[in-house]
Coordinates of C-alpha atoms in Angstrom, one line a residue:
Chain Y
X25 CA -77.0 -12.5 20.8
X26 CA -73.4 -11.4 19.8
X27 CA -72.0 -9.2 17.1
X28 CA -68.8 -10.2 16.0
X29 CA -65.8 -8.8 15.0
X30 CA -65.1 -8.7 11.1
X31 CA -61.0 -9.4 11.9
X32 CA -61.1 -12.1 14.3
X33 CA -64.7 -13.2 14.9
X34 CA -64.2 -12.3 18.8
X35 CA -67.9 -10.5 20.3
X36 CA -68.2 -6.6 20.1
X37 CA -68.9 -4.6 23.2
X38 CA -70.1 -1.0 23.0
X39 CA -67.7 1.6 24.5
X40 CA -69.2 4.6 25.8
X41 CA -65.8 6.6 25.7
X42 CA -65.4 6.3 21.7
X43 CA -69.0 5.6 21.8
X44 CA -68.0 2.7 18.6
X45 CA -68.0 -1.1 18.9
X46 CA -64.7 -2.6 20.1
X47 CA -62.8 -5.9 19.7
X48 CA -61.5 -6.8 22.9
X49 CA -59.0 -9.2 21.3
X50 CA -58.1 -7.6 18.5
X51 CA -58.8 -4.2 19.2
X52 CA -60.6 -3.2 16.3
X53 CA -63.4 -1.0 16.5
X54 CA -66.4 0.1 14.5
X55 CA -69.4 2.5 14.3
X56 CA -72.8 0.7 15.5
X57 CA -74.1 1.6 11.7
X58 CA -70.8 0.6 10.3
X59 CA -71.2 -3.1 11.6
X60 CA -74.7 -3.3 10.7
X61 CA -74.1 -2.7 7.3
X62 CA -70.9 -4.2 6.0
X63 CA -71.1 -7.8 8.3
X64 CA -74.8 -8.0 9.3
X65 CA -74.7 -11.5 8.1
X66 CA -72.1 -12.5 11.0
X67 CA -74.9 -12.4 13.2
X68 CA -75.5 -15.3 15.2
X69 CA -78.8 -17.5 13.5
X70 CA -80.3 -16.7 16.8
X71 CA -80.4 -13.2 16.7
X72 CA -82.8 -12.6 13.8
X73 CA -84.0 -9.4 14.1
X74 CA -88.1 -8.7 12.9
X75 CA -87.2 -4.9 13.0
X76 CA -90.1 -4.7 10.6
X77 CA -92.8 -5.8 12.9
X78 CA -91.3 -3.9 15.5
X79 CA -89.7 -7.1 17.7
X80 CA -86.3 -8.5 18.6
X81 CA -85.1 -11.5 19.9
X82 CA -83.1 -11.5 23.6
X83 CA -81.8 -14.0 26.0
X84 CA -83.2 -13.8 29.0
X85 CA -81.8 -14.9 32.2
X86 CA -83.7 -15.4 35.6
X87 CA -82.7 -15.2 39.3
X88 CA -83.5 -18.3 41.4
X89 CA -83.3 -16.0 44.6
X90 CA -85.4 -13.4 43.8
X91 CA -86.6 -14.3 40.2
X92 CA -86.0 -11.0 38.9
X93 CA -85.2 -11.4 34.6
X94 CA -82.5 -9.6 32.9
X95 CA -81.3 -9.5 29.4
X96 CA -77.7 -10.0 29.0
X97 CA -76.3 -8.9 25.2
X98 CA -73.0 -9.7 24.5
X99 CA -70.2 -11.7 26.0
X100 CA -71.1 -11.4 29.3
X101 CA -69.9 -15.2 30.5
X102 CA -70.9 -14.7 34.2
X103 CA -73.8 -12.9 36.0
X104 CA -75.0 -11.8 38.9
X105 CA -78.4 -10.4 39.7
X106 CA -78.7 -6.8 39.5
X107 CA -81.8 -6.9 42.0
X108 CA -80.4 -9.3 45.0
X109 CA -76.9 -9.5 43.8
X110 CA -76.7 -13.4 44.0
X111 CA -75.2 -15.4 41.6
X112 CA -77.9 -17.9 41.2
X113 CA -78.9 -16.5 38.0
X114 CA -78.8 -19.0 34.9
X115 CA -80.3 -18.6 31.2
X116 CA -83.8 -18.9 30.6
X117 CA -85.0 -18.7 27.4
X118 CA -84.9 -16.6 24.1
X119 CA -87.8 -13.9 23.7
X120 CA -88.7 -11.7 21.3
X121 CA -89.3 -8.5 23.0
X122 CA -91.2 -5.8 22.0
X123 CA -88.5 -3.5 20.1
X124 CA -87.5 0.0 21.8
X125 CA -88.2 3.6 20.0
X126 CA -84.2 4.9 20.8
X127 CA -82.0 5.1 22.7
X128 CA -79.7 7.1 24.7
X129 CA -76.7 4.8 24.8
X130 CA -73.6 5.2 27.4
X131 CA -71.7 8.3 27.7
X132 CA -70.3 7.1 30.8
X133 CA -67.6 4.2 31.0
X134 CA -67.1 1.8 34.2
X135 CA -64.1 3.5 35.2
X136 CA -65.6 7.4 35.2
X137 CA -68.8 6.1 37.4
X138 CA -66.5 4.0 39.7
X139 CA -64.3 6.9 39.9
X140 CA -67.3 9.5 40.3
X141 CA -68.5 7.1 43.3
X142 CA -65.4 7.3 45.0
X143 CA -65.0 11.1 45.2
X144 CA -68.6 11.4 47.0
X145 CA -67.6 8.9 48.9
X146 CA -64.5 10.6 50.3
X147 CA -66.2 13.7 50.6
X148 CA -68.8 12.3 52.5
X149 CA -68.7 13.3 56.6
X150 CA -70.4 10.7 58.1
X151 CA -69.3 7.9 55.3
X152 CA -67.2 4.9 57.4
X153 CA -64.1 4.3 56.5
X154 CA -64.8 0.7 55.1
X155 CA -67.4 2.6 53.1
X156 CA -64.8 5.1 51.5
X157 CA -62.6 2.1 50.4
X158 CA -65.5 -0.2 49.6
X159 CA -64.7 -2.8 47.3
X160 CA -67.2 -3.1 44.3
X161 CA -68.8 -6.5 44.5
X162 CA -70.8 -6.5 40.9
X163 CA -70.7 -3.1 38.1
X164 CA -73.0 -4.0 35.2
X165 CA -74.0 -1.2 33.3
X166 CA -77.7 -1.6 32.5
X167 CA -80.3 -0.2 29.8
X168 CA -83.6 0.5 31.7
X169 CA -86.8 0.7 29.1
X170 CA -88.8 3.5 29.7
X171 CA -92.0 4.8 28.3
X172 CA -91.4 8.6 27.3
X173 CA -94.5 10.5 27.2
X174 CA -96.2 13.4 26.4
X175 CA -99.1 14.8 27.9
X176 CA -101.8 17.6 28.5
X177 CA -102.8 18.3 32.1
X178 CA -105.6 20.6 32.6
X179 CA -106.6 21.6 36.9
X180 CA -108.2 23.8 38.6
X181 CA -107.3 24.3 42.3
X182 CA -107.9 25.9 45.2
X183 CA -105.2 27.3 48.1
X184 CA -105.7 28.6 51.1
X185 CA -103.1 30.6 52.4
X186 CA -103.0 33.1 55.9
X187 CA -101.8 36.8 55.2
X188 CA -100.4 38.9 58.1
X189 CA -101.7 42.6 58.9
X190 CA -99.4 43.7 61.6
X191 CA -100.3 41.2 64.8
X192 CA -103.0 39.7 63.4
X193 CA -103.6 37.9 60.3
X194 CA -106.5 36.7 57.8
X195 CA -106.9 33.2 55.8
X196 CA -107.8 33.9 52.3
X197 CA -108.8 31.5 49.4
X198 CA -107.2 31.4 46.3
X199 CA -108.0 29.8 42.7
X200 CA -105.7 28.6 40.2
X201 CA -107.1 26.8 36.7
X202 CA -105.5 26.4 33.7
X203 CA -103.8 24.1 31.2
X204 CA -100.1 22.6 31.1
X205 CA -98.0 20.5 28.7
X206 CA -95.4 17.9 29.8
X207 CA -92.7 16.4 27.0
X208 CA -90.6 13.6 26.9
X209 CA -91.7 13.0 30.8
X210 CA -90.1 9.2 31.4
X211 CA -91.9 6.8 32.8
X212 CA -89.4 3.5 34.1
X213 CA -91.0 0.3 32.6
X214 CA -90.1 -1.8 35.1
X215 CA -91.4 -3.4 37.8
X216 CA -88.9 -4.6 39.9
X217 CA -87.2 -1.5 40.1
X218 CA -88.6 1.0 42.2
X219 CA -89.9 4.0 40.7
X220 CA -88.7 6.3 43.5
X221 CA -85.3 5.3 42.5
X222 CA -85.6 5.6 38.7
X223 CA -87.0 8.9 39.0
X224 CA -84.1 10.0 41.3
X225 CA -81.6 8.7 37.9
X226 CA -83.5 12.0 36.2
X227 CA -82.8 13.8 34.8
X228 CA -81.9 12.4 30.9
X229 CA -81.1 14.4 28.3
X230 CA -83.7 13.8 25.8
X231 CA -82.1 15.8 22.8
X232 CA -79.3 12.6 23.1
X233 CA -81.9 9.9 22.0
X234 CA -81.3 8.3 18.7
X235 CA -83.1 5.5 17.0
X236 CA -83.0 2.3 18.3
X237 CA -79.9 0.2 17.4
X238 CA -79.3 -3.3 18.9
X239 CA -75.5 -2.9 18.5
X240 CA -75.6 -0.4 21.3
X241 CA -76.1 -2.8 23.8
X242 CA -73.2 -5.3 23.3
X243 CA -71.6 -6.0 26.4
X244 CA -74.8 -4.4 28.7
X245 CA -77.4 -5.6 30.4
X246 CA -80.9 -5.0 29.6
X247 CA -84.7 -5.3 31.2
X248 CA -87.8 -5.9 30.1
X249 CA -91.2 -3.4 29.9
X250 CA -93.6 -5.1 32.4
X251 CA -96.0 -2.3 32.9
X252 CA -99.4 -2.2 32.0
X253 CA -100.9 0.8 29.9
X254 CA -102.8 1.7 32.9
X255 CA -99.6 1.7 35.2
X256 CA -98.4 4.4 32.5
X257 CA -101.9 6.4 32.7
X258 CA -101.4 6.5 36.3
X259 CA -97.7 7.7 37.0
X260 CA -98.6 10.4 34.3
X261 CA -101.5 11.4 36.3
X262 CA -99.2 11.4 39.4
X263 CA -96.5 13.4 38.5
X264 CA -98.7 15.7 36.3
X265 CA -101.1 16.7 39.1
X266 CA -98.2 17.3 41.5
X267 CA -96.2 19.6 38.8
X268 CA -99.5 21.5 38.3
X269 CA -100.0 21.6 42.0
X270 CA -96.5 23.2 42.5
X271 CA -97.3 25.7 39.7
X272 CA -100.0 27.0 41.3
X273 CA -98.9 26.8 44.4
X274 CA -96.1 29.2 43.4
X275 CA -97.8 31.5 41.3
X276 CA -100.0 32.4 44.6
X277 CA -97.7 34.9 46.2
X278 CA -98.0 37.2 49.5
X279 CA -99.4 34.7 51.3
X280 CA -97.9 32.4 53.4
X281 CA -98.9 28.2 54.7
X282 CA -100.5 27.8 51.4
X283 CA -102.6 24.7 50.8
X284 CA -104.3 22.7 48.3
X285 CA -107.6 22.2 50.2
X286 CA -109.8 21.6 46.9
X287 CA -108.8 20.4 43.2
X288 CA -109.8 18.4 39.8
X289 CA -107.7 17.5 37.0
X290 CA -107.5 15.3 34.2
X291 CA -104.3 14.0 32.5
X292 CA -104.9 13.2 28.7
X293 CA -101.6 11.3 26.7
X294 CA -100.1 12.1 23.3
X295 CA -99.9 8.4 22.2
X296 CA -98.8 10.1 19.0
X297 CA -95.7 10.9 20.3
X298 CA -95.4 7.5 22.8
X299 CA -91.8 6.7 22.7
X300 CA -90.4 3.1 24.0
X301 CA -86.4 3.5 24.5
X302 CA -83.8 2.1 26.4
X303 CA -81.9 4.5 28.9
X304 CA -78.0 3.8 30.5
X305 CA -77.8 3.5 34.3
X306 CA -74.5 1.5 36.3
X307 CA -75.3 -0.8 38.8
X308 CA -72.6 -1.2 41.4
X309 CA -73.3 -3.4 44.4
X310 CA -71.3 -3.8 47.8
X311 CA -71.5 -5.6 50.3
X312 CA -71.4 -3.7 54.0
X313 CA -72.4 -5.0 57.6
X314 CA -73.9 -8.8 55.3
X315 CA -76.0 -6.4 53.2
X316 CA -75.9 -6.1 49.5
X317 CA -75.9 -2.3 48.2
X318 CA -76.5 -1.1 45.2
X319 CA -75.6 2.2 44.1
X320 CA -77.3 3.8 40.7
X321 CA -75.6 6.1 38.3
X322 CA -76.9 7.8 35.3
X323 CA -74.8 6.2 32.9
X324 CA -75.6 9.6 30.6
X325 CA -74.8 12.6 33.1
X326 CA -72.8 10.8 35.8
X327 CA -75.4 11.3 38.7
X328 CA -75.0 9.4 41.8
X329 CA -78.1 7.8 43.1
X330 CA -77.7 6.3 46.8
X331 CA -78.0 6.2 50.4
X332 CA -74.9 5.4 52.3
X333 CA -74.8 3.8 55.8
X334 CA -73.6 6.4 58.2
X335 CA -70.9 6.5 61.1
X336 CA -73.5 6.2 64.3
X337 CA -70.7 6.4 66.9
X338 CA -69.8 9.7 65.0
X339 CA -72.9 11.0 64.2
X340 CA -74.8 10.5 67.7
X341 CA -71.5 11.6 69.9
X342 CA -71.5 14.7 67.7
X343 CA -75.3 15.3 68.0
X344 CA -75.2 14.8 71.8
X345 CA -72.1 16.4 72.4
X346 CA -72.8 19.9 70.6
X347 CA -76.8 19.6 71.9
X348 CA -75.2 19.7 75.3
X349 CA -73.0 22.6 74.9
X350 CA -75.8 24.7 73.1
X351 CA -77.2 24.3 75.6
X352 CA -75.6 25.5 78.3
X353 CA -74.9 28.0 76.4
X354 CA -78.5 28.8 75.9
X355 CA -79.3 28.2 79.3
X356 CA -76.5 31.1 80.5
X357 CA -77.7 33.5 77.7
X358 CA -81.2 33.1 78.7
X359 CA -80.5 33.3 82.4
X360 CA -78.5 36.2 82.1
X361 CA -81.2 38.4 79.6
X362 CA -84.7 37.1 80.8
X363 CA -84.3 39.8 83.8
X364 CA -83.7 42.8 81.5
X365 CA -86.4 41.8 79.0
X366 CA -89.0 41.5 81.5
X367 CA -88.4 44.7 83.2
X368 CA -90.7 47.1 80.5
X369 CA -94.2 47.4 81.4
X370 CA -95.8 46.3 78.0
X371 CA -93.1 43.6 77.8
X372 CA -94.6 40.8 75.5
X373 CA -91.6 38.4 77.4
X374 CA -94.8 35.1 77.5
X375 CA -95.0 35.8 73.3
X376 CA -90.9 35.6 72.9
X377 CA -90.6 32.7 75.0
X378 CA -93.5 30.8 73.0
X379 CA -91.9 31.6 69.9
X380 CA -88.3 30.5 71.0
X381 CA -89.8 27.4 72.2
X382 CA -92.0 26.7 69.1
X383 CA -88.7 27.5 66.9
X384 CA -86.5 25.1 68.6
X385 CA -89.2 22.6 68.6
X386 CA -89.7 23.1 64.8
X387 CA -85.7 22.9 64.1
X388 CA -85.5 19.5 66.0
X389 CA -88.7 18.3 64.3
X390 CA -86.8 19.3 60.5
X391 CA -83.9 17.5 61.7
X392 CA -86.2 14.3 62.8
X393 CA -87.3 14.3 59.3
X394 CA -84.5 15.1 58.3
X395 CA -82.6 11.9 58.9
X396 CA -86.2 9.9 58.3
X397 CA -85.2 11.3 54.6
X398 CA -81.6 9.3 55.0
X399 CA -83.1 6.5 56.4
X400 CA -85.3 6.2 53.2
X401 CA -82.5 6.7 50.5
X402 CA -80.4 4.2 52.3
X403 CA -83.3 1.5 52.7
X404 CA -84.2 2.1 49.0
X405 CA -80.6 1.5 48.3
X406 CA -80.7 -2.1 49.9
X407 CA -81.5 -4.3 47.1
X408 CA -83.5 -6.8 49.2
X409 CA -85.9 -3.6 49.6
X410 CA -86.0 -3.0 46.0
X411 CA -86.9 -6.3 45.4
X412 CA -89.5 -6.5 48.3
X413 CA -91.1 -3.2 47.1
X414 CA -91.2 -4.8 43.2
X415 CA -93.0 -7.6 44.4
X416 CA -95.3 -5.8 46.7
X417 CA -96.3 -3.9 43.7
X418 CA -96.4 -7.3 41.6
X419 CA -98.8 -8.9 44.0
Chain X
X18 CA -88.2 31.8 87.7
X19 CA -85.9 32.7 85.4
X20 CA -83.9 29.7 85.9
X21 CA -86.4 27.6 85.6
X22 CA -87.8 29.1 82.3
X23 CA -83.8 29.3 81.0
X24 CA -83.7 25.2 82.6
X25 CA -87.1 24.4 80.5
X26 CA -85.8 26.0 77.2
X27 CA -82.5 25.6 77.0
X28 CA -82.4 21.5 76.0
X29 CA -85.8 22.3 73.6
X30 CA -82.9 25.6 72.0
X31 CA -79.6 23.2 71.8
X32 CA -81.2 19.9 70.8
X33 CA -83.2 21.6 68.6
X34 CA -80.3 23.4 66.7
X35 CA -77.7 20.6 66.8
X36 CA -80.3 18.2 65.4
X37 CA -81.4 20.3 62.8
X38 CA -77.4 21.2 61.5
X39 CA -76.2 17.8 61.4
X40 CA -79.1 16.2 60.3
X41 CA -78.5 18.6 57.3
X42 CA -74.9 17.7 57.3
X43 CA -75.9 13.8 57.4
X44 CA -78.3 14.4 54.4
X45 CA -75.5 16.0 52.4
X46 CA -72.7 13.2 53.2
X47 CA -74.7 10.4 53.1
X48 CA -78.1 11.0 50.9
X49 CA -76.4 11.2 47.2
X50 CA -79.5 12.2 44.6
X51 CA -82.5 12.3 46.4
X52 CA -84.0 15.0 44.4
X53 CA -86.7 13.9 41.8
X54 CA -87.1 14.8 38.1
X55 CA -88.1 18.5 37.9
X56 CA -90.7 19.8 36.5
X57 CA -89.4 22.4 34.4
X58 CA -87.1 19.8 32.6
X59 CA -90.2 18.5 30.8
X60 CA -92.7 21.6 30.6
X61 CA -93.2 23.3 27.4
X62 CA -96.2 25.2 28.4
X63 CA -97.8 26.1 31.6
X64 CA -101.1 29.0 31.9
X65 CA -102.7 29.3 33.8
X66 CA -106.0 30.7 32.0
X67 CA -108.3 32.1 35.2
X68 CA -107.1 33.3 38.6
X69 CA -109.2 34.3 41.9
X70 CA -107.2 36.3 44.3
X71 CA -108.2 37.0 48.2
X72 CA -111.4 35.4 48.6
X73 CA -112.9 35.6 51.9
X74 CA -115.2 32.1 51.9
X75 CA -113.9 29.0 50.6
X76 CA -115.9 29.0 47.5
X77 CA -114.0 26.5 45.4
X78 CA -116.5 24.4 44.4
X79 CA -117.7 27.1 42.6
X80 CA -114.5 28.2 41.0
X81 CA -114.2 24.6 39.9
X82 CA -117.3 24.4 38.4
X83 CA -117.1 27.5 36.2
X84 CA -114.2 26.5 35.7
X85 CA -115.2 23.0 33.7
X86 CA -118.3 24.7 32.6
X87 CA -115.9 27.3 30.2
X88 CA -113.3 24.2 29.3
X89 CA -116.8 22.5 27.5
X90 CA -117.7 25.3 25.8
X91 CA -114.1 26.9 24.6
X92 CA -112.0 28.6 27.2
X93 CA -114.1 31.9 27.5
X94 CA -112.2 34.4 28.6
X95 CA -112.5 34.8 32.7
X96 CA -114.8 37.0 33.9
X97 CA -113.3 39.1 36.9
X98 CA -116.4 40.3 38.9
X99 CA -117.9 36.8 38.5
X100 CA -119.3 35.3 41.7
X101 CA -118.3 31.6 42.5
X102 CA -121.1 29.9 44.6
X103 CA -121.8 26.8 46.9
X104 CA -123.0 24.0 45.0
X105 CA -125.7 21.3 46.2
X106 CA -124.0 17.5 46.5
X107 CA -126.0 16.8 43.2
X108 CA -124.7 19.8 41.2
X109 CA -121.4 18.0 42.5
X110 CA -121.9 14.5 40.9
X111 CA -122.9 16.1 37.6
X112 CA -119.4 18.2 38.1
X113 CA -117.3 15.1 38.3
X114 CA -118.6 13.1 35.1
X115 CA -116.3 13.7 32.2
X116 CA -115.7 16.6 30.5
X117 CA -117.0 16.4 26.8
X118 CA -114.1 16.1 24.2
X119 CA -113.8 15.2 20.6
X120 CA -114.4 11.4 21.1
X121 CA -113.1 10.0 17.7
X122 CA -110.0 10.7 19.1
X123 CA -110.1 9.7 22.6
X124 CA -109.0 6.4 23.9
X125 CA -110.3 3.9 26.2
X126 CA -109.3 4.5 29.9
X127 CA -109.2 0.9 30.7
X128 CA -106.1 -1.0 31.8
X129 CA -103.8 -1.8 28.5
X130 CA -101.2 -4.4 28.3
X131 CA -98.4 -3.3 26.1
X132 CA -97.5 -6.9 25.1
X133 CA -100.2 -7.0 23.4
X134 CA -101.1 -4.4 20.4
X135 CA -100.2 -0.7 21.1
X136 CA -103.2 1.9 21.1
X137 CA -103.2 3.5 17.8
X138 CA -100.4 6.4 17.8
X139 CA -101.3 8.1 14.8
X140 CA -104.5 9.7 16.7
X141 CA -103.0 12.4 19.4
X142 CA -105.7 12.4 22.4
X143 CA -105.7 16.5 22.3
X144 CA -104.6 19.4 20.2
X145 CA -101.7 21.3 21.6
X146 CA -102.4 24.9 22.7
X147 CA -101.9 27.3 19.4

């Protein structure tokens, strides 16, 4: 499917920095409303659009390494997949897909997110060196469908929570009920990209989305809504019950520990105001240590979605190095008060060494976690695990 | 003794620390957007209509039933003083069925494939709060 340019006859492509359609041959350009007025019959026979019953028609193209499908719009010549990053992909079929809502189209161009990329990049500590001059394999800038909802959310829970009086302290019970609505909450309509990572692209600027027009997406990729209604139902739930949950759990103050030991909810959706619309994200993969990479950013708001394989030498000889010196240090500081502190009669010394103890213990646990946080963002960036975790969800 | 205390807790004190700061220093280089959508972004309207403060005994069964039992007949207004109580396992069941709502306008809870026809979207499921 191809717009095509009213001077030369050459294939539009979007530009998200004059935000119009531009020739690259001739250089003309023109508003997306402008082209589908004055030379909507250039458009290929193809690419007949049934706006009025709410389809239009795409080419797909299909991986024969991970069989993920993509749309390509445009004049895209050469692919590779966004998922696995092979180039095995080839042309499937033409399909008439359901039509999207809106739209938020590109604010961002190639150049700005590859740019963006490189500053973290730079800034980054523990990024290597090959890392910080990486050398992008694939960018395609892709529209991801998403279901926008709204919904009502009404809970009632229960927290316990421990309040201190002086040295000793009580566990109370707490309830929380009440009512809560969510708009334009998005919903990624895809299944082989993993909703952990979609919902890291947040957040969109809804007041940005404009009715649907094809012409945006000349020279983009696009996917297909593979969800099932109650796939929808159920990430509304999700992410409902949790915002309610952290509501409550907030508006219970004084104590502290606070759990949700007891709760019921329903989550009800406004399919009045169910919105189907196409949102901009960058794909840019690389390839580091024989693994394929793939970095998301917002292609809206710039935000960089990714986990970046660290320096180990670096990391561990600096973890190792400063544990050791802390603690001799600690172990001098400690040796050197410990006499003094025990000396008062009604010295509590047993208490201030439990709760030394206990605090380091809790700092090295954080950090564990920590890193078990890293570990995750990196793995979710490898896009062999993407496309293990889309099938797992598939099966 | 002191220098076996200050032997015991010194590696728990300067592991502890240095894990913890460059973990966090790892997270920042090396962990770009790992925050989720927040929910403020998307919330027009949160109340929370009926609070219980400091109870002694766990008595949320009971605050979640009178709870559900004022969502079917309006939202009364909460009644401070009132006294949540233990339900039986049976109470319980009848608890969890459904709460009754206006059901010309409610839709199926069953699975929905969207290539096929869209529920109806002229019909909201609720009526905003006024």
């Amino acid at each position: 499917m191809a717009t095509l340019c009213k001077n030369c006859g050459s294939g539009l492509t979007f530009d998200p920095k004059t935000q119009m359609l531009v020739c690259q041959y001739c250089g003309g350009s023109f508003k997306a409303e402008e082209v589908e007025a004055e030379f909507g019959d250039t458009l290929e026979a193809n690419d007949i659009t049934d706006s009025a019953q709410g389809y239009y028609n795409c080419n797909i193209y299909s991986c024969g390494t991970c069989g993920g499908e993509i749309i390509i719009h445009g004049t895209e010549a050469s692919a590779n997949c966004i998922y696995c990053g092979n180039s095995t992909v080839v042309f499937n079929r033409i399909s008439r897909q359901k039509r999207p809502n809106c739209i938020i189209p590109f604010k961002i161009t190639k150049d700005e997110a590859l740019d963006i990329i490189r500053e973290k990049f730079n800034k980054g500590f523990f990024v290597p060196k090959a890392i910080k001059n990486f050398k992008a394999e694939h960018v395609r800038g892709i529209y991801i469908p998403y279901w926008i909802v709204d919904a009502y959310h009404s809970g009632a829970v229960v927290i316990r929570g421990t309040v201190k009086h002086g040295k000793s302290s009580s566990t109370y019970y707490y309830g929380r009920s009440g009512e809560m609505i969510l708009h334009n909450l998005p919903f990624d309509a895809s299944l082989l990209l993993a909703d952990e990572s979609s919902e890291r692209l947040e957040p969109f600027k809804m007041a940005d989305l404009m009715d649907f027009d094809e012409d945006y997406l000349m020279g983009f990729y696009s996917n297909i809504s593979d969800v099932t209604f109650g796939e929808i139902r159920r990430s509304a739930y999700n992410r409902a019950v949790k915002y309610f949950n952290d509501y409550a759990l907030k508006d219970v103050k004084g104590p502290s520990n606070k759990t949700i030991v007891s709760s019921m909810e329903d989550t009800a959706l406004d399919y009045g105001k169910l919105k189907y619309a196409m949102l901009p994200a960058w794909f840019v993969t690389y390839d580091y240590e024989g693994k394929h990479n793939t970095i998301l950013v917002n292609g809206q708001t710039g935000k960089i979605v990714c986990g970046i394989p660290w320096n180990k030498p670096l990391f561990y000889s600096l973890l190792i190095g400063s544990g050791l010196l802390l603690t001799v240090l600690a172990f001098i500081l400690l040796r050197t008060t410990l006499p003094f502190m025990d000396t008062s009669e009604d010295s509590d010394l047993g208490k201030v060494l439990v709760a030394i103890g206990t605090g380091a213990v809790a700092l090295f646990v954080i950090g564990i976690k920590t890193m078990g946080g890293v570990l995750k963002s990196i793995r979710l960036t490898q896009a062999r695990d993407i496309f293990n975790f889309a099938k797992k969800r598939q099966e | 003794m002191y220098t076996l205390i200050a032997a015991l807790l010194a590696p728990a004190i300067g592991f502890g620390i240095s894990c913890f700061f460059w973990a966090r220093i790892l997270r920042k280089s090396n962990s770009l957007g790992d925050e989720y959508g927040d929910a403020e972004e998307y919330t027009t309207r949160i109340e929370f209509k009926y609070r219980m403060d400091r109870m002694k005994k766990s008595v949320r069964e009971g605050f979640i039933e009178s709870y559900y039992r004022r969502s079917e007949t309006g939202y009364m207004e909460p009644v401070n003083s009132e006294e949540a109580h233990l339900l039986s396992e049976k109470d319980l069941e009848n608890l969890k069925k459904p709460v009754k709502t206006n059901s010309t306008s409610l839709l199926g809870q069953e699975q929905y494939d969207f290539d096929e026809e869209l529920p109806p979207v002229d019909k909201p499921i609720f009526k905003p709060l006024e």
